[in-house]
Amino acid sequence: MMKLPDLNLIIALDALLEEGSVVGAARRMNLSAPAMSRTLGRIRQQLNDPVLVKVGRSLVPTPRALALREQVQQTLHNAVNLLQPENILDVTQLTRTFTLHANDVFISAFGGELLARLRQEAPNVGLRFTPESHTDENGLNEGKVDLYISAMRPFADDIHLQTLFTTRFMGLAREAHPIFDQPITPERFATFEQISVSRRGRARGPIDERLAELGLTRHVSLVVPTFHSGVFSLGHSDLILPLPEHVVHAVQKMGIRLRAFALPFDVDNIPIVQAWHPRFQSDAAHRWFRRIVHDLCIRAPDARLACKEGNF
């Protein structure tokens, strides 16, 4: 391992070059003249150069010292700036791209609005949504992503969390689906073939657990990785797609001709959280970005009020 020099020598060298004398440099650094003289000796040894030489009754810098003067001043200036408290963040001048691992629920409901909000406050800030995968948590735990936005789950103890909103499941089917011919009961719901959305390829989930409590089993004939792929899989089929109300609201706003309905049984609401690595906790730009995301979610109209059952 390389042995680092005593960085205090940079401060001493700057004082010696500015004052042009050991006594003046000692006074500037609140040292005795003998102590400053010993420091000059250490600088000479470190640089393998006399640095200051006696000419008559004065000390004059060597060519090496003159060549270093500007670099020493700049290095000292940079070090002082480095250790200053962070300035107040000017987001209008912020140039940064935030990387998010976010699920379909958040992207559907808030992705476009988040970018629009950023454009208003920080025109040079960009967003990068990365695909969900089994290893998303690794990026979060290693601080490689700015925010991880998904359903609540166990996280490492040092990961910071904040709840953004909760969502519930609704049903989605084509307009003329036969499920709408009669009142929708748990029994009739379980009769029709269904789509399961799982990035891990799972066909069973909370809906199946609730149906099992009622003595019912549904038939999942299609498993897709995202809610969006599930929506486009409905087509002209008699499939049913359960999905979060925030995604239903996003589909409604797009004008896709599908029909939504409330599930005929209770399923636990899903809390959606944003999580971030401890390295970002005190970062001013990251704090601002987290606040934007949180404010956007809590001020948005309640999806269950915005979602309409029936045709859209």
Tab-separated table of C-alpha atoms in Angstrom, residues 116-276:
chain	number	residue	atom	x	y	z
A	116	ALA	CA	-43.934	16.388	-16.013
A	117	ARG	CA	-43.457	17.545	-12.402
A	118	LEU	CA	-39.683	17.254	-12.727
A	119	ARG	CA	-39.780	19.274	-15.928
A	120	GLN	CA	-41.488	22.116	-14.061
A	121	GLU	CA	-38.933	22.287	-11.272
A	122	ALA	CA	-35.730	20.811	-12.713
A	123	PRO	CA	-35.610	20.828	-16.531
A	124	ASN	CA	-32.234	19.069	-16.676
A	125	VAL	CA	-33.250	16.074	-14.546
A	126	GLY	CA	-34.049	12.751	-16.241
A	127	LEU	CA	-35.698	9.470	-15.234
A	128	ARG	CA	-34.631	5.911	-15.957
A	129	PHE	CA	-37.072	3.104	-15.137
A	130	THR	CA	-35.326	-0.262	-15.129
A	131	PRO	CA	-37.147	-3.609	-15.607
A	132	GLU	CA	-38.159	-5.532	-12.538
A	133	SER	CA	-36.348	-8.812	-11.982
A	134	HIS	CA	-35.603	-11.314	-9.250
A	135	THR	CA	-32.396	-9.441	-8.396
A	136	ASP	CA	-33.869	-5.946	-8.007
A	137	GLU	CA	-33.175	-6.006	-4.277
A	138	ASN	CA	-29.444	-6.388	-4.987
A	139	GLY	CA	-29.373	-3.035	-6.762
A	140	LEU	CA	-31.156	-1.459	-3.800
A	141	ASN	CA	-28.915	-3.052	-1.169
A	142	GLU	CA	-25.785	-2.039	-3.073
A	143	GLY	CA	-26.960	1.547	-3.657
A	144	LYS	CA	-26.975	1.148	-7.451
A	145	VAL	CA	-30.529	2.503	-7.846
A	146	ASP	CA	-31.951	5.721	-6.449
A	147	LEU	CA	-35.372	4.377	-5.503
A	148	TYR	CA	-37.035	0.983	-5.341
A	149	ILE	CA	-40.818	1.386	-5.623
A	150	SER	CA	-42.943	-1.717	-5.150
A	151	ALA	CA	-45.295	-3.536	-2.808
A	152	MET	CA	-44.217	-3.770	0.808
A	153	ARG	CA	-41.887	-6.696	1.466
A	154	PRO	CA	-39.043	-7.532	3.854
A	155	PHE	CA	-36.044	-5.262	3.321
A	156	ALA	CA	-32.569	-5.158	4.849
A	157	ASP	CA	-32.496	-3.443	8.243
A	158	ASP	CA	-30.529	-0.418	7.027
A	159	ILE	CA	-32.802	0.329	4.051
A	160	HIS	CA	-35.003	3.432	4.456
A	161	LEU	CA	-38.733	3.100	3.690
A	162	GLN	CA	-41.670	5.432	3.116
A	163	THR	CA	-45.252	4.452	2.272
A	164	LEU	CA	-46.582	6.143	-0.863
A	165	PHE	CA	-50.150	4.810	-1.204
A	166	THR	CA	-52.275	1.684	-0.990
A	167	THR	CA	-54.170	0.002	-3.791
A	168	ARG	CA	-56.786	-2.765	-4.080
A	169	PHE	CA	-57.586	-5.389	-6.699
A	170	MET	CA	-60.358	-4.995	-9.244
A	171	GLY	CA	-61.432	-7.158	-12.180
A	172	LEU	CA	-61.067	-6.338	-15.867
A	173	ALA	CA	-62.650	-8.038	-18.890
A	174	ARG	CA	-63.827	-7.261	-22.416
A	175	GLU	CA	-67.028	-5.224	-22.709
A	176	ALA	CA	-69.307	-8.122	-23.766
A	177	HIS	CA	-67.843	-10.679	-21.384
A	178	PRO	CA	-70.517	-13.113	-20.116
A	179	ILE	CA	-69.589	-12.408	-16.494
A	180	PHE	CA	-71.614	-9.200	-16.836
A	181	ASP	CA	-74.797	-11.081	-17.855
A	182	GLN	CA	-75.687	-11.784	-14.220
A	183	PRO	CA	-74.704	-10.466	-10.784
A	184	ILE	CA	-71.024	-11.181	-10.134
A	185	THR	CA	-70.648	-13.615	-7.240
A	186	PRO	CA	-67.528	-15.392	-5.978
A	187	GLU	CA	-68.809	-18.600	-7.582
A	188	ARG	CA	-69.327	-17.004	-11.015
A	189	PHE	CA	-65.990	-15.159	-10.747
A	190	ALA	CA	-64.152	-18.450	-10.180
A	191	THR	CA	-65.914	-20.080	-13.158
A	192	PHE	CA	-64.106	-18.080	-15.858
A	193	GLU	CA	-60.516	-18.579	-17.005
A	194	GLN	CA	-58.174	-15.945	-15.685
A	195	ILE	CA	-54.831	-14.224	-16.128
A	196	SER	CA	-52.237	-14.151	-13.349
A	197	VAL	CA	-49.641	-11.380	-13.348
A	198	SER	CA	-46.335	-12.420	-11.826
A	199	ARG	CA	-42.802	-11.452	-12.770
A	200	ARG	CA	-41.756	-14.706	-11.085
A	201	GLY	CA	-44.157	-16.823	-13.104
A	202	ARG	CA	-46.473	-17.678	-10.236
A	203	ALA	CA	-50.070	-18.659	-10.992
A	204	ARG	CA	-51.333	-18.311	-7.419
A	205	GLY	CA	-51.524	-15.376	-5.038
A	206	PRO	CA	-53.725	-13.482	-2.538
A	207	ILE	CA	-56.864	-13.881	-4.666
A	208	ASP	CA	-56.478	-17.660	-4.670
A	209	GLU	CA	-55.965	-17.656	-0.903
A	210	ARG	CA	-59.195	-15.716	-0.416
A	211	LEU	CA	-61.106	-17.995	-2.794
A	212	ALA	CA	-59.789	-21.043	-0.951
A	213	GLU	CA	-61.263	-19.641	2.275
A	214	LEU	CA	-64.609	-19.613	0.440
A	215	GLY	CA	-64.110	-23.169	-0.780
A	216	LEU	CA	-63.502	-22.052	-4.376
A	217	THR	CA	-60.699	-22.458	-6.920
A	218	ARG	CA	-60.157	-20.388	-10.040
A	219	HIS	CA	-58.541	-21.609	-13.260
A	220	VAL	CA	-55.486	-19.566	-14.269
A	221	SER	CA	-54.807	-20.351	-17.918
A	222	LEU	CA	-52.328	-17.542	-18.636
A	223	VAL	CA	-49.421	-16.144	-16.596
A	224	VAL	CA	-47.806	-12.889	-17.776
A	225	PRO	CA	-44.943	-10.844	-16.287
A	226	THR	CA	-46.612	-7.391	-16.202
A	227	PHE	CA	-50.053	-5.848	-15.787
A	228	HIS	CA	-49.656	-4.140	-19.141
A	229	SER	CA	-49.108	-7.426	-20.951
A	230	GLY	CA	-52.145	-8.783	-19.121
A	231	VAL	CA	-54.329	-5.925	-20.383
A	232	PHE	CA	-53.324	-6.539	-23.986
A	233	SER	CA	-53.882	-10.282	-23.530
A	234	LEU	CA	-57.601	-9.797	-22.887
A	235	GLY	CA	-58.397	-9.096	-26.548
A	236	HIS	CA	-61.542	-10.910	-27.674
A	237	SER	CA	-61.146	-13.712	-25.130
A	238	ASP	CA	-63.302	-14.572	-22.138
A	239	LEU	CA	-60.338	-14.207	-19.813
A	240	ILE	CA	-60.579	-12.147	-16.618
A	241	LEU	CA	-57.689	-10.039	-15.373
A	242	PRO	CA	-57.521	-8.991	-11.714
A	243	LEU	CA	-55.283	-5.961	-11.322
A	244	PRO	CA	-54.726	-3.019	-8.941
A	245	GLU	CA	-57.184	-0.138	-9.118
A	246	HIS	CA	-54.388	2.340	-9.931
A	247	VAL	CA	-53.630	0.379	-13.103
A	248	VAL	CA	-57.365	0.203	-13.904
A	249	HIS	CA	-57.525	3.994	-13.619
A	250	ALA	CA	-54.554	4.336	-15.987
A	251	VAL	CA	-56.242	2.020	-18.508
A	252	GLN	CA	-59.424	4.079	-18.239
A	253	LYS	CA	-57.556	7.277	-19.028
A	254	MET	CA	-56.100	5.659	-22.160
A	255	GLY	CA	-59.596	4.893	-23.462
A	256	ILE	CA	-59.018	1.164	-23.985
A	257	ARG	CA	-62.414	-0.492	-24.455
A	258	LEU	CA	-62.544	-2.825	-21.487
A	259	ARG	CA	-64.882	-3.125	-18.545
A	260	ALA	CA	-63.963	-3.007	-14.865
A	261	PHE	CA	-65.775	-4.509	-11.897
A	262	ALA	CA	-65.297	-4.813	-8.162
A	263	LEU	CA	-64.217	-8.219	-6.933
A	264	PRO	CA	-67.097	-9.977	-5.138
A	265	PHE	CA	-64.954	-10.684	-2.066
A	266	ASP	CA	-62.451	-8.836	0.078
A	267	VAL	CA	-58.729	-8.991	-0.645
A	268	ASP	CA	-56.143	-7.189	1.478
A	269	ASN	CA	-55.050	-3.803	0.181
A	270	ILE	CA	-51.504	-3.557	-1.183
A	271	PRO	CA	-49.195	-0.924	0.355
A	272	ILE	CA	-46.769	0.592	-2.161
A	273	VAL	CA	-43.525	1.973	-0.708
A	274	GLN	CA	-40.405	3.738	-1.870
A	275	ALA	CA	-37.120	2.405	-0.487
A	276	TRP	CA	-33.582	3.767	-0.718
